[in-house]
Short mmCIF file of C-alpha atoms in Angstrom, two decimals:
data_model
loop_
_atom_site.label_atom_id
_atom_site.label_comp_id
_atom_site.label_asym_id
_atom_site.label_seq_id
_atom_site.Cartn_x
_atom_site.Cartn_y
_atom_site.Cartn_z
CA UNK A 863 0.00 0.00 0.00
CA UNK A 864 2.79 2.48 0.75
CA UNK A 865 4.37 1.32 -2.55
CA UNK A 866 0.90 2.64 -4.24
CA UNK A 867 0.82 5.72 -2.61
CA UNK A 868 4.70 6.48 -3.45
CA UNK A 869 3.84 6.43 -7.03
CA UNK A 870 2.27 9.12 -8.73
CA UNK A 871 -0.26 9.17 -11.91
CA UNK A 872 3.12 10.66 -13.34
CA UNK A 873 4.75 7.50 -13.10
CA UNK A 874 2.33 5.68 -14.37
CA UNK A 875 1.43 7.47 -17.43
CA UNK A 876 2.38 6.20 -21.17
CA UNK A 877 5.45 7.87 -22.90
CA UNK A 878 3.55 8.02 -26.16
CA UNK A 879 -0.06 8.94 -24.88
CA UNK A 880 0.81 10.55 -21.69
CA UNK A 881 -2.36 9.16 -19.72
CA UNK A 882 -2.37 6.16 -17.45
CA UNK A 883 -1.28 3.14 -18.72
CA UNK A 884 -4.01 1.14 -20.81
CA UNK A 885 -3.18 -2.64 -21.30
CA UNK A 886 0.60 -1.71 -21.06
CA UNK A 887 3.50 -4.45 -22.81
CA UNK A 888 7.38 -4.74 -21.09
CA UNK A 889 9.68 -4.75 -24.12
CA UNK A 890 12.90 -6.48 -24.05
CA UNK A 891 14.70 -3.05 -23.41
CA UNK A 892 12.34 -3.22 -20.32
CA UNK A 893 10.35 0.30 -21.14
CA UNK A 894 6.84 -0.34 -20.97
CA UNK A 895 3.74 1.73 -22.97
CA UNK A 896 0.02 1.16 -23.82
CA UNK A 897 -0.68 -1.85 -26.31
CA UNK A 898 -2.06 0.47 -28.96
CA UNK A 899 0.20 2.74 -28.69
CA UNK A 900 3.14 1.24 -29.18
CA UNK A 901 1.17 -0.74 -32.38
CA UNK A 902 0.18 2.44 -33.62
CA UNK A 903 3.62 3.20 -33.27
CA UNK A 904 5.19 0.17 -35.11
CA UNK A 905 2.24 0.84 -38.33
CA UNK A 906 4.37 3.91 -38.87
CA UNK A 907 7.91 2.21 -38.64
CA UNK A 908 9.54 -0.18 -41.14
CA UNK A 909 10.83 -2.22 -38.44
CA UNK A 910 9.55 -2.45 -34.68
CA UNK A 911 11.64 -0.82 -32.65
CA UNK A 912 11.29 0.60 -28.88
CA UNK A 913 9.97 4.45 -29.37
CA UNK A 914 12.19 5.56 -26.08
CA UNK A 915 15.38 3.97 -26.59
CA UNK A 916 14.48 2.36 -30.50
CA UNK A 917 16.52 -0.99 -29.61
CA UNK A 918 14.34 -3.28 -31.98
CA UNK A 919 12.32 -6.14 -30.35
CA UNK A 920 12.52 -9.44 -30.84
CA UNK A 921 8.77 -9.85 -30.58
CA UNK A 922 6.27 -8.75 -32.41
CA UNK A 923 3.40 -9.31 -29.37
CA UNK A 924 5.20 -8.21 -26.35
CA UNK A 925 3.40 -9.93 -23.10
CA UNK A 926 1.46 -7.50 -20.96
CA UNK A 927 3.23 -5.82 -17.73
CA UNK A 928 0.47 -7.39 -15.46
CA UNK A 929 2.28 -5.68 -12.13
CA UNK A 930 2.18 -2.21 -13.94
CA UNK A 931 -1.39 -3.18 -14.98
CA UNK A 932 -2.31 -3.87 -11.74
CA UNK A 933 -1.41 -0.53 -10.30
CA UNK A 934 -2.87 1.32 -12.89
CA UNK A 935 -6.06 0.02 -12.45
CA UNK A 936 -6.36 0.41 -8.55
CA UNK A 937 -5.17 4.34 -9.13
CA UNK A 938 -8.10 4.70 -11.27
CA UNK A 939 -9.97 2.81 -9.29
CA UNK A 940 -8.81 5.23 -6.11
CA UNK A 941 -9.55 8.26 -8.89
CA UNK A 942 -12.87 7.38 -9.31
CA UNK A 943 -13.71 6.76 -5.78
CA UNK A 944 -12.85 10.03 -4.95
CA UNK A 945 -14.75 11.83 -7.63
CA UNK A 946 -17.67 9.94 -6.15
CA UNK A 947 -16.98 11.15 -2.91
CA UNK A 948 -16.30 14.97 -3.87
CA UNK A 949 -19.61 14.40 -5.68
CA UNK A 950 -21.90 13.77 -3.25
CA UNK A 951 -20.12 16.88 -1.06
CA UNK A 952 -21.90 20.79 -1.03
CA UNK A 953 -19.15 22.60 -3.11
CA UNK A 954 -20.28 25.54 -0.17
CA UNK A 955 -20.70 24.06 2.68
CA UNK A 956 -18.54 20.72 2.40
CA UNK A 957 -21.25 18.87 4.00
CA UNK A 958 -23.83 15.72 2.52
CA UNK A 959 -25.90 16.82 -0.31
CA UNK A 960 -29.20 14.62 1.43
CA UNK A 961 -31.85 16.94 0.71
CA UNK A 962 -33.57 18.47 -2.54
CA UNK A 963 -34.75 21.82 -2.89
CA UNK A 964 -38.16 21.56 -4.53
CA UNK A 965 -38.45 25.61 -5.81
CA UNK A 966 -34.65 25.32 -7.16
CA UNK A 967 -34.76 21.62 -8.35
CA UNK A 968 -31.45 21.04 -6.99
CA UNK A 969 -29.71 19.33 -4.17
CA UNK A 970 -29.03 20.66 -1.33
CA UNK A 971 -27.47 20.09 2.28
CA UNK A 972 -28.75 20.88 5.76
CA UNK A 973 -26.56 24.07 5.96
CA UNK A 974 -28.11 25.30 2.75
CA UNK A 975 -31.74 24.78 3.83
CA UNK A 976 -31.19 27.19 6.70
CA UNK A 977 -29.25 29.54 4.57
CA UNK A 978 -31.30 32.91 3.35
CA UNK A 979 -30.71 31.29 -0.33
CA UNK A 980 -33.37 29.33 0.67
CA UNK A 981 -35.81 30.88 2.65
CA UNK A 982 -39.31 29.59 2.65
CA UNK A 983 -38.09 26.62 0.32
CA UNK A 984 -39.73 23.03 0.52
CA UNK A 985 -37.03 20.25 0.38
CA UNK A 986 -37.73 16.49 0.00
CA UNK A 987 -35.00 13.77 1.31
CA UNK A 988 -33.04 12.87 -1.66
CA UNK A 989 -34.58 9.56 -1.83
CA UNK A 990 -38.54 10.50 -1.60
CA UNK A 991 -37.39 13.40 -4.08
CA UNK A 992 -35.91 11.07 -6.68
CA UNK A 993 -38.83 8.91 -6.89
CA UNK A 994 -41.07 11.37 -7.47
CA UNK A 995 -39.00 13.21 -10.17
CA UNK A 996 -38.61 9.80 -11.68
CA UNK A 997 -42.44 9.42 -11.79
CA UNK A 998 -43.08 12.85 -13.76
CA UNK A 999 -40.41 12.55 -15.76
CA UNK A 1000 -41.87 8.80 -16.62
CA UNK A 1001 -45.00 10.96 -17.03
CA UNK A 1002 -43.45 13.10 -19.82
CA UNK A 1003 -42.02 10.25 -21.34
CA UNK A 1004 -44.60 8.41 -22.39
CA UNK A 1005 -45.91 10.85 -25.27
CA UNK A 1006 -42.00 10.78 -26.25
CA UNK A 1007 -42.07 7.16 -26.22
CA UNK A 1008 -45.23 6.74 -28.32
CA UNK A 1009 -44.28 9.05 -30.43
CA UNK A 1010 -40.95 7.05 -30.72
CA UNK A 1011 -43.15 4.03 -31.45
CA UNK A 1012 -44.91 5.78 -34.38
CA UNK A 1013 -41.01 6.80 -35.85
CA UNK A 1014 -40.23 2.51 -35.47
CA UNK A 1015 -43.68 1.49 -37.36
CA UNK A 1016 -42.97 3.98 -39.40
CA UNK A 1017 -39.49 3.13 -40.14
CA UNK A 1018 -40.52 -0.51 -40.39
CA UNK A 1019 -43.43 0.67 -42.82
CA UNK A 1020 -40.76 2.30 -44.80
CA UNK A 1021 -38.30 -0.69 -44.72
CA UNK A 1022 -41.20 -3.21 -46.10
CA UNK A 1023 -41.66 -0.24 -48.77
CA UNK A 1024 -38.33 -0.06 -50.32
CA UNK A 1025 -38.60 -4.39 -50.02
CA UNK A 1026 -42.06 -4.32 -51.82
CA UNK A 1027 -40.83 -1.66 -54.64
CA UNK A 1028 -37.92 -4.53 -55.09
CA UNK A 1029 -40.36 -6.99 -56.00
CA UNK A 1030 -42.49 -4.63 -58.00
CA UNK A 1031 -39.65 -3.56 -60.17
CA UNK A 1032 -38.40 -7.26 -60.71
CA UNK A 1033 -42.48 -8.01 -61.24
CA UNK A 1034 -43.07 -5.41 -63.56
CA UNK A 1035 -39.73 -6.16 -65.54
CA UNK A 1036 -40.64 -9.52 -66.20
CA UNK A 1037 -44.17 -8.74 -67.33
CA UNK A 1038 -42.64 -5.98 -69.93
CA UNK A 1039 -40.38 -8.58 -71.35
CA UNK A 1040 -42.84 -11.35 -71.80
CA UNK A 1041 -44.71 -8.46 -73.44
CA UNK A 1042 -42.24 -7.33 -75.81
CA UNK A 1043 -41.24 -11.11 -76.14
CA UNK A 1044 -44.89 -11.90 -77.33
CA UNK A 1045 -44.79 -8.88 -79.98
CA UNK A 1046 -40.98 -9.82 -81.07
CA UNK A 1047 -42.34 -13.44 -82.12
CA UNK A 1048 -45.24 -11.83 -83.75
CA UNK A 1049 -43.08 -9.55 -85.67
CA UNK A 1050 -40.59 -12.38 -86.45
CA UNK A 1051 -43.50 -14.53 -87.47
CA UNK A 1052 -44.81 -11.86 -89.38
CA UNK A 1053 -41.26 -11.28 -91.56
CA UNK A 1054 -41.18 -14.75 -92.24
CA UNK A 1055 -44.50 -15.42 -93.75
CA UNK A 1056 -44.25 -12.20 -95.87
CA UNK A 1057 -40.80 -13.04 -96.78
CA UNK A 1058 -42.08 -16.65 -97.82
CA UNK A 1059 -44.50 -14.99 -100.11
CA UNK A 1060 -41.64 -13.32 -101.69
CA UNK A 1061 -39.65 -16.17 -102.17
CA UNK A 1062 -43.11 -17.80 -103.19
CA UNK A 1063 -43.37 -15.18 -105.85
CA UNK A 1064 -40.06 -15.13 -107.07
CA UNK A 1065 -40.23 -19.26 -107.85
CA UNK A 1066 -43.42 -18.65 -109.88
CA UNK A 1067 -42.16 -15.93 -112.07
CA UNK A 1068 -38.78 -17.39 -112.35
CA UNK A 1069 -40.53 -20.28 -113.67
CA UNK A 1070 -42.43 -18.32 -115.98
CA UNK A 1071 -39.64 -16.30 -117.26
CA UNK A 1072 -37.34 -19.59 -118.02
CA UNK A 1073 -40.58 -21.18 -119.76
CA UNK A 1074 -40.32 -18.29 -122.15
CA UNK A 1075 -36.99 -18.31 -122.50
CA UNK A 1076 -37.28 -22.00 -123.43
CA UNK A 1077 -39.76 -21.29 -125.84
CA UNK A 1078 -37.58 -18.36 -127.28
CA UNK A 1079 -34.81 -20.76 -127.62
CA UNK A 1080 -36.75 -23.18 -130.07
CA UNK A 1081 -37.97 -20.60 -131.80
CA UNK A 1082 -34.69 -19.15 -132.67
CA UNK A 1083 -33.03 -22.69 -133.44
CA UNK A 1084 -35.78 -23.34 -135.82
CA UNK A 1085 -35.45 -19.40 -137.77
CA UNK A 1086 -31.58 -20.39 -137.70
CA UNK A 1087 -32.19 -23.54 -139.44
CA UNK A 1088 -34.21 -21.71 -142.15
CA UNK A 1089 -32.06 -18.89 -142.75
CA UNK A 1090 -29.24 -20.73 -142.61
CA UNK A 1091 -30.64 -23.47 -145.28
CA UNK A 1092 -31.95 -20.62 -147.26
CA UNK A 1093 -28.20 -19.16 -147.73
CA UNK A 1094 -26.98 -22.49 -148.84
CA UNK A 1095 -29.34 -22.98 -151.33
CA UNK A 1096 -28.43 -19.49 -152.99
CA UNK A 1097 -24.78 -20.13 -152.65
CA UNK A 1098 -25.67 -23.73 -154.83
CA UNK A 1099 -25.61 -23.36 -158.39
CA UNK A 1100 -28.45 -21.83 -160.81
CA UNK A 1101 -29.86 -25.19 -161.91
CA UNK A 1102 -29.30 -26.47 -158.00
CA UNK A 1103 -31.31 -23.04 -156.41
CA UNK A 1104 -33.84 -23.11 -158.95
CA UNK A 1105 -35.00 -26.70 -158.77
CA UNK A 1106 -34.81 -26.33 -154.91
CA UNK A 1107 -36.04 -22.52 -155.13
CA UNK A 1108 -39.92 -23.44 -154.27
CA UNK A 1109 -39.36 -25.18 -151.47
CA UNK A 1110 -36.90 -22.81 -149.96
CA UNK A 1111 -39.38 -20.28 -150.01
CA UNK A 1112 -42.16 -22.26 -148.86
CA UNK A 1113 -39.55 -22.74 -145.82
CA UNK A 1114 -39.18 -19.10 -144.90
CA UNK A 1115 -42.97 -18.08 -145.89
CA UNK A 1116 -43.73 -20.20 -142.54
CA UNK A 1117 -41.81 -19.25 -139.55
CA UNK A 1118 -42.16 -20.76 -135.92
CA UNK A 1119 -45.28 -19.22 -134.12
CA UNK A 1120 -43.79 -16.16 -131.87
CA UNK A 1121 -43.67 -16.87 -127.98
CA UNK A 1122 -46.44 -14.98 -126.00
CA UNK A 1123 -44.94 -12.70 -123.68
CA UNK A 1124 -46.56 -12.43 -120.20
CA UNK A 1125 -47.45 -9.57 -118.55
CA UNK A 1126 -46.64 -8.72 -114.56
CA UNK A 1127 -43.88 -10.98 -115.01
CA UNK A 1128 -41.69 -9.11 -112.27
CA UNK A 1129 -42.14 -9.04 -108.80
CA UNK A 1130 -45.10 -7.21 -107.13
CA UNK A 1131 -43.09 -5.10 -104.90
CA UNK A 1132 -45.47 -2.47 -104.26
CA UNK A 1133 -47.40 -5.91 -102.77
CA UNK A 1134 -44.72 -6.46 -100.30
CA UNK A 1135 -43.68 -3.20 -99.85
CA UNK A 1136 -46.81 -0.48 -99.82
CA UNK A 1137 -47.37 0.76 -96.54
CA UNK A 1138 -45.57 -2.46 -94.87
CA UNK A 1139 -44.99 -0.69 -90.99
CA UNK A 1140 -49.19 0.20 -91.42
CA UNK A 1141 -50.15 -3.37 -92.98
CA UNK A 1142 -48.24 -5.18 -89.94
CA UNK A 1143 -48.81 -2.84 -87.08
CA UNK A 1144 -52.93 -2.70 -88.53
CA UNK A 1145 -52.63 -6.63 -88.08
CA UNK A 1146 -51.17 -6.68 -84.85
CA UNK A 1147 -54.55 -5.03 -83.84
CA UNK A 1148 -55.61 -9.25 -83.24
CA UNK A 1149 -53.51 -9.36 -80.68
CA UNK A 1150 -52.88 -5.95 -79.27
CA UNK A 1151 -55.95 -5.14 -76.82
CA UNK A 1152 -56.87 -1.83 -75.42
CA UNK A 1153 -58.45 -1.53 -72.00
CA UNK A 1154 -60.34 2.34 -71.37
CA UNK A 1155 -59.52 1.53 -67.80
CA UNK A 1156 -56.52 -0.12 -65.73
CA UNK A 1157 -56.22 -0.83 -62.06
CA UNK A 1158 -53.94 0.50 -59.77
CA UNK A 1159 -52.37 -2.44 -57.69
CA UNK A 1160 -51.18 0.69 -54.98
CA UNK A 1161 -54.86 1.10 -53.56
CA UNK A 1162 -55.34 -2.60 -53.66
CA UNK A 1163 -55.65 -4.28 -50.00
CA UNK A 1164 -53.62 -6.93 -49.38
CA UNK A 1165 -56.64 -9.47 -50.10
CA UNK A 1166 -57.26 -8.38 -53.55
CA UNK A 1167 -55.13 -9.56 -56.24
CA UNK A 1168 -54.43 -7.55 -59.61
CA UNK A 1169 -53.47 -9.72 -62.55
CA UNK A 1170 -50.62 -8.73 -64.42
CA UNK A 1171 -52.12 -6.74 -67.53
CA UNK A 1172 -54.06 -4.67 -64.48
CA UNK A 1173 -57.20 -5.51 -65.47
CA UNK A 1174 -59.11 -8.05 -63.66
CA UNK A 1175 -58.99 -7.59 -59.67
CA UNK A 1176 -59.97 -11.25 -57.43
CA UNK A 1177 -61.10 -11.83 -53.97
CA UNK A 1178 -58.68 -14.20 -51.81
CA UNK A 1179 -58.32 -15.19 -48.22
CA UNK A 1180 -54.51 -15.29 -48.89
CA UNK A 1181 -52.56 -12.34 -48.32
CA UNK A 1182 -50.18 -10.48 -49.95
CA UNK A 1183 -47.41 -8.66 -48.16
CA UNK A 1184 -47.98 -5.32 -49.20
CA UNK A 1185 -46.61 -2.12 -47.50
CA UNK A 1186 -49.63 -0.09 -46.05
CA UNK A 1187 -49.35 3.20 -47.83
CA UNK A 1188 -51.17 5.95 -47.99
CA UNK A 1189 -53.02 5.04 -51.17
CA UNK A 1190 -54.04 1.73 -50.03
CA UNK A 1191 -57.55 0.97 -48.60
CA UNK A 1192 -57.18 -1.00 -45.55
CA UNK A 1193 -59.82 -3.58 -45.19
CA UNK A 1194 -62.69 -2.86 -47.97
CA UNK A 1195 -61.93 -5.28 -51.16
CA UNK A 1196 -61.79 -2.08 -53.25
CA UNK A 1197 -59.26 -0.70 -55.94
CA UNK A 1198 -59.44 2.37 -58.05
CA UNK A 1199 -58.52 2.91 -61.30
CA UNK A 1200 -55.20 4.00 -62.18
CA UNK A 1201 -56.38 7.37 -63.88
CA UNK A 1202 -58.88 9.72 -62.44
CA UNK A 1203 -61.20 12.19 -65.03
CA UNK A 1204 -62.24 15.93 -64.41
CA UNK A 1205 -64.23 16.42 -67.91
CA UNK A 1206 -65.50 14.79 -70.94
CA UNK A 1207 -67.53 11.49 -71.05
CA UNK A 1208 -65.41 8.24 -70.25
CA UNK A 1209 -67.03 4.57 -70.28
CA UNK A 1210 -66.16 1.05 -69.44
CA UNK A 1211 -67.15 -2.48 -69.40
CA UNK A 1212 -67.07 -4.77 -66.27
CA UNK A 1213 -67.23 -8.63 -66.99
CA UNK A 1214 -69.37 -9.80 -63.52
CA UNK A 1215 -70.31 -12.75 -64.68
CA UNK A 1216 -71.79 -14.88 -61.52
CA UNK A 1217 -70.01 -13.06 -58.96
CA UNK A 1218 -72.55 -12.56 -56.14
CA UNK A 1219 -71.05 -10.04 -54.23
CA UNK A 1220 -69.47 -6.57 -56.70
CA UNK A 1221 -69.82 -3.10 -56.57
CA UNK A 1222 -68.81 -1.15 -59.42
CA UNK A 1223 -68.58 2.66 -60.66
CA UNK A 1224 -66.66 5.71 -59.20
CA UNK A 1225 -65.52 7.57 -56.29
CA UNK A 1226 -64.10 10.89 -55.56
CA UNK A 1227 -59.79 11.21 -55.05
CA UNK A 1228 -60.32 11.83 -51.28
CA UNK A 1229 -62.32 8.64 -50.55
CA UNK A 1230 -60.92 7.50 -47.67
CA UNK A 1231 -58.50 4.65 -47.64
CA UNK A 1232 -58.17 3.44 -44.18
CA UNK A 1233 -61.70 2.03 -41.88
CA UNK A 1234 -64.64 1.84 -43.71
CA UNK A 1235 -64.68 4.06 -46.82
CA UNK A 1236 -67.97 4.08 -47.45
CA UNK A 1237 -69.97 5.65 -44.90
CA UNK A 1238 -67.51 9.05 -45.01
CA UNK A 1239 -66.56 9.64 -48.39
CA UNK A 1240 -68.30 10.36 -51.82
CA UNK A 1241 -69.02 7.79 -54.09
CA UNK A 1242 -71.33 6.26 -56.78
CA UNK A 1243 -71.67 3.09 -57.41
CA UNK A 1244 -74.34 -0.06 -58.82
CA UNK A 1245 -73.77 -3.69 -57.92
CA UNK A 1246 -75.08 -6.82 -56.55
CA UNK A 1247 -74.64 -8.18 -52.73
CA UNK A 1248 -76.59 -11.62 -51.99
CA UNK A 1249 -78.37 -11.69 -55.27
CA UNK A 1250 -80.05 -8.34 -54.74
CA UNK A 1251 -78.68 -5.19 -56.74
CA UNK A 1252 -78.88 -1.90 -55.98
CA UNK A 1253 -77.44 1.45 -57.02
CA UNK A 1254 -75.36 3.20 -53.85
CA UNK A 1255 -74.05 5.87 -52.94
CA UNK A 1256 -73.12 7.70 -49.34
CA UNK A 1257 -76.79 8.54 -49.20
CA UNK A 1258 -77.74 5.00 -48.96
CA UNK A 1259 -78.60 2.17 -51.29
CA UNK A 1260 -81.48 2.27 -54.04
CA UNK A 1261 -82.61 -1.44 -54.16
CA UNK A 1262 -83.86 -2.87 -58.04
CA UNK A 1263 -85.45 -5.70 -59.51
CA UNK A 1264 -83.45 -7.08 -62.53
CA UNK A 1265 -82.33 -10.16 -64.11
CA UNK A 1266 -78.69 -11.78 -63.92
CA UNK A 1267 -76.56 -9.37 -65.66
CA UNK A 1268 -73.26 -10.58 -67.49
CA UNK A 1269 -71.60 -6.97 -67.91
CA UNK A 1270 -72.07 -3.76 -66.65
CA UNK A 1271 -70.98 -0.33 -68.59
CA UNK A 1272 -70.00 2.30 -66.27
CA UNK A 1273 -70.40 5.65 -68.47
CA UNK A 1274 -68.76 8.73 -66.64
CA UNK A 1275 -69.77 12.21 -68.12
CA UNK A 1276 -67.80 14.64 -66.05
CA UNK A 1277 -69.54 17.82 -67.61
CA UNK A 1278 -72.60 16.91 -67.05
CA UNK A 1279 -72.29 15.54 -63.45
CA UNK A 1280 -73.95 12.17 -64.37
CA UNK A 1281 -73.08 8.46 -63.66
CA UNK A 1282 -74.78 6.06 -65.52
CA UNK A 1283 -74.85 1.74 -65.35
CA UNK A 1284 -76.18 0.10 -68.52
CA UNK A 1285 -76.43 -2.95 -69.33
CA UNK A 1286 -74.82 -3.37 -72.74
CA UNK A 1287 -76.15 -6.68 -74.05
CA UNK A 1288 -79.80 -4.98 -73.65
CA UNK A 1289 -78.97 -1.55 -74.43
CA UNK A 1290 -80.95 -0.79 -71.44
CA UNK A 1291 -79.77 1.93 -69.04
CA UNK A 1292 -79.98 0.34 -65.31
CA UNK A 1293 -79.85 3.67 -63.12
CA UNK A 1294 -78.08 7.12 -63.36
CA UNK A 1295 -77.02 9.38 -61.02
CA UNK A 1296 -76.95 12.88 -61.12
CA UNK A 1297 -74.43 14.83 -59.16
CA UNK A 1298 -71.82 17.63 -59.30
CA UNK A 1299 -68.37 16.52 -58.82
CA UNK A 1300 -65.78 18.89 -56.73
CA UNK A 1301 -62.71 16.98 -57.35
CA UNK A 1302 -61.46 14.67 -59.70
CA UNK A 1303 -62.94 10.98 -59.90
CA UNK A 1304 -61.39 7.59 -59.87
CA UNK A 1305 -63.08 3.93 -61.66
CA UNK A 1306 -64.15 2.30 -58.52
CA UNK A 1307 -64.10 -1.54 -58.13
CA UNK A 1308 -65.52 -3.40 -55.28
CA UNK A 1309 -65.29 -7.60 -55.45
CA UNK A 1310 -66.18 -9.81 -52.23
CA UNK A 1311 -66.65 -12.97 -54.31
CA UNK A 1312 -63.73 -15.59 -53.83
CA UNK A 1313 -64.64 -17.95 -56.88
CA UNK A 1314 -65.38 -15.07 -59.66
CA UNK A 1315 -63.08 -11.95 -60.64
CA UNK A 1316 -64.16 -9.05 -61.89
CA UNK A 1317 -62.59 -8.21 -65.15
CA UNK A 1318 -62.89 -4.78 -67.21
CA UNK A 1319 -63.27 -5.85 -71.11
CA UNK A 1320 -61.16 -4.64 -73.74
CA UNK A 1321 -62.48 -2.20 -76.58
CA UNK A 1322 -62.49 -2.72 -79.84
CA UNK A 1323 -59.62 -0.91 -81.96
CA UNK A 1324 -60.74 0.78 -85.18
CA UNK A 1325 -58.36 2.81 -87.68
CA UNK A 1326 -59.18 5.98 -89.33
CA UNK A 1327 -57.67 7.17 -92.14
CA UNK A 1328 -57.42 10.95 -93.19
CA UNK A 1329 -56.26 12.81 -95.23
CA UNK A 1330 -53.49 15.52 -93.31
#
């Protein structure tokens, strides 16, 4: 102990750091330092060396100077102790800090609550005053530590958001390339039969051409034989031509019938070639389709699947894992359309089919999305719900008698403020509201029926030409 006390915080302090040793090593040269330092030290050396007296070591791990360890630790130990000690001492008075002032919110000794500083305080032991000050202060934590709760869901929220736009992307990717890979083979498809035509062509006038020049072939052997008998006849003598002279010209007075030539006996190419990009891209109407009205998979809740062209929405008891954002409706089996309309007249067809339980039509942009969206917001809709239908809206359903319907046009006229149902194969308008919208509107789709989709029907594509 009075080997402790001779030392001083001096003695035991690095050489490199100058603080009391941490985890000090004895080198061979028998100087001792911190662990760290004296590796930081060797990083910056090309050989290791001592940094008081550089004789190099033999070692590259020294072993630890446990004595000098030893002592260092019990002087910080003694250090600490006596922080403690000063700690709980009035810096004024020098006496016990037991009490707590509660006007000053501050501790206080027995000195100090008879001093004037204090006059007419109230004081609480230190003990009674703690627990109370620990039971506000739990007080004013607990809106802190909901709040903090709300950051964590909300950091979670946002975690399972940048994991679900992940999946979308890789989704989505796929779907474009199966897309473009369905178009590519009808394209390549499309170049081969039209470049099989060609070659079919070509073979049939090549033929024809060769025919002909066959035919021309004969015809000039046969004129060469005449001509060509006719010269050697009049090269023969007098009595020779003359005796042979009415045959001769019997000969040439009958030449070989001339070939007929054939008309369009080159390639078509205005056939192949006229307006090619039109003539392919107006047959790739068969199997391009056009839907008025997709579905926006964001506003979906996680019971509702969206198929991947984003037109037909189904009904399952499994669940997706979908991040619940703002869009989203939270427990109603509704989606909106991906666009929303603020004028003109807009219409689409809903294939129902014998779904027993759908609601279809549209709803304003600020429809709520989370509890039940239907008894607060604004919307318009017709559907069925146990074999009855009705047309509904926030003021309540209007019940009507009708047969099984099939399909269902929606037909939006923004300008006019009306919503009307028909039923297309019938021509028969079901029900029409009329209303004036203050916001922009969204295709509303409502489907409780596990074993039937709802699907929204493609149009049909028509070109029309004109003249620019």
């Amino acid at each position: 102990m009075a080997l402790r006390s001779s030392l001083s915080e001096e003695d035991l302090s690095c050489p490199i750091c100058y603080e009391v040793f941490s985890d000090p090593v004895l080198l061979s040269c028998a100087h001792s330092m911190c662990r760290a330092c004296l590796e930081r030290f060797w990083r910056e050396r090309v050989t290791r060396e001592c940094p008081i007296c550089r004789r190099r070591s033999s070692r590259s791990d020294p072993p630890s100077n446990l004595v000098l360890k030893n002592l260092c630790e019990a002087v910080l130990q003694q250090r600490s102790q006596a922080e403690s000690s000063e700690s709980d001492l009035c810096r004024l008075h020098g006496e016990k800090l037991k009490l707590f002032c509660l006007d000053d919110e501050e501790l206080a000794c027995v000195v100090c609550r008879d001093s004037r500083t204090h006059t007419g305080h109230h004081f609480r032991p230190v003990e009674e005053a703690a627990v109370d000050l620990k039971g506000k202060l739990q007080t004013k934590l607990k809106p802190l530590e909901e709040k903090l709760r709300k950051y964590e869901d909300l950091q979670t929220s946002c975690y399972r958001a940048a994991e679900h736009i992940k999946r979308q992307t890789h989704h989505t990717e796929r779907v474009i390339k199966e897309e473009f890979r369905r178009l590519q083979n009808f394209l390549q498809d499309e170049e081969e039969a039209r470049i099989s035509a060609l070659r079919e062509e070509e073979q049939q006038k090549s033929q024809a051409i060769l025919k002909q020049i066959g035919d021309l072939s004969t015809a000039i052997s046969l004129l060469s034989d005449v001509i060509k008998h006719a010269h050697m006849e009049m090269a023969a003598g007098n009595l020779s031509y003359l005796q042979s002279y009415k045959a001769t010209v019997n000969s040439a007075q009958c030449p070989p019938q001339d070939p007929r030539r054939v008309s369009g006996g080159l390639i078509n190419q205005p056939e192949h070639l006229g307006n090619l990009a039109f003539r392919v891209w107006e047959k790739m109407q068969t199997i391009v389709q056009y839907s008025p009205v997709t579905l926006d998979p964001n506003t979906a809740p996680p019971c509702v699947w969206i198929s991947d062209d984003l037109t037909c929405l189904s009904y399952r008891e499994e669940v997706q894992q979908v991040p619940d954002n703002t869009e989203r409706f939270e427990c109603y089996q509704c989606v909106l359309g991906s666009e929303g309309f603020d004028s003109g007249t807009h219409s689409w067809d809903v294939e129902v089919k014998d779904s027993g339980h759908w609601y279809v039509g549209v709803a304003l942009e600020s429809i709520q999305r989370k509890g039940d969206p239907l008894t607060i917001n604004t919307y318009w809709g017709f559907g069925c719900y146990d074999g009855k239908f009705s047309a509904d809206s926030f003021l309540g359903p209007r019940f009507l008698i009708l047969q099984k319907l099939e399909r269902i046009r929606v037909k939006l006229d923004c300008d006019r403020g009306t919503v009307a149902f028909i039923d297309p194969a019938h021509s028969k308008q079901l029900y029409q509201f009329k209303t004036r919208f203050s916001e922009r509107v969204y295709p509303y789709f409502w489907n409780a029926d596990g074993a039937h989709p709802l699907r929204i029907l493609p149009e049909k594509i028509s070109v029309t030409i004109s003249e620019l």
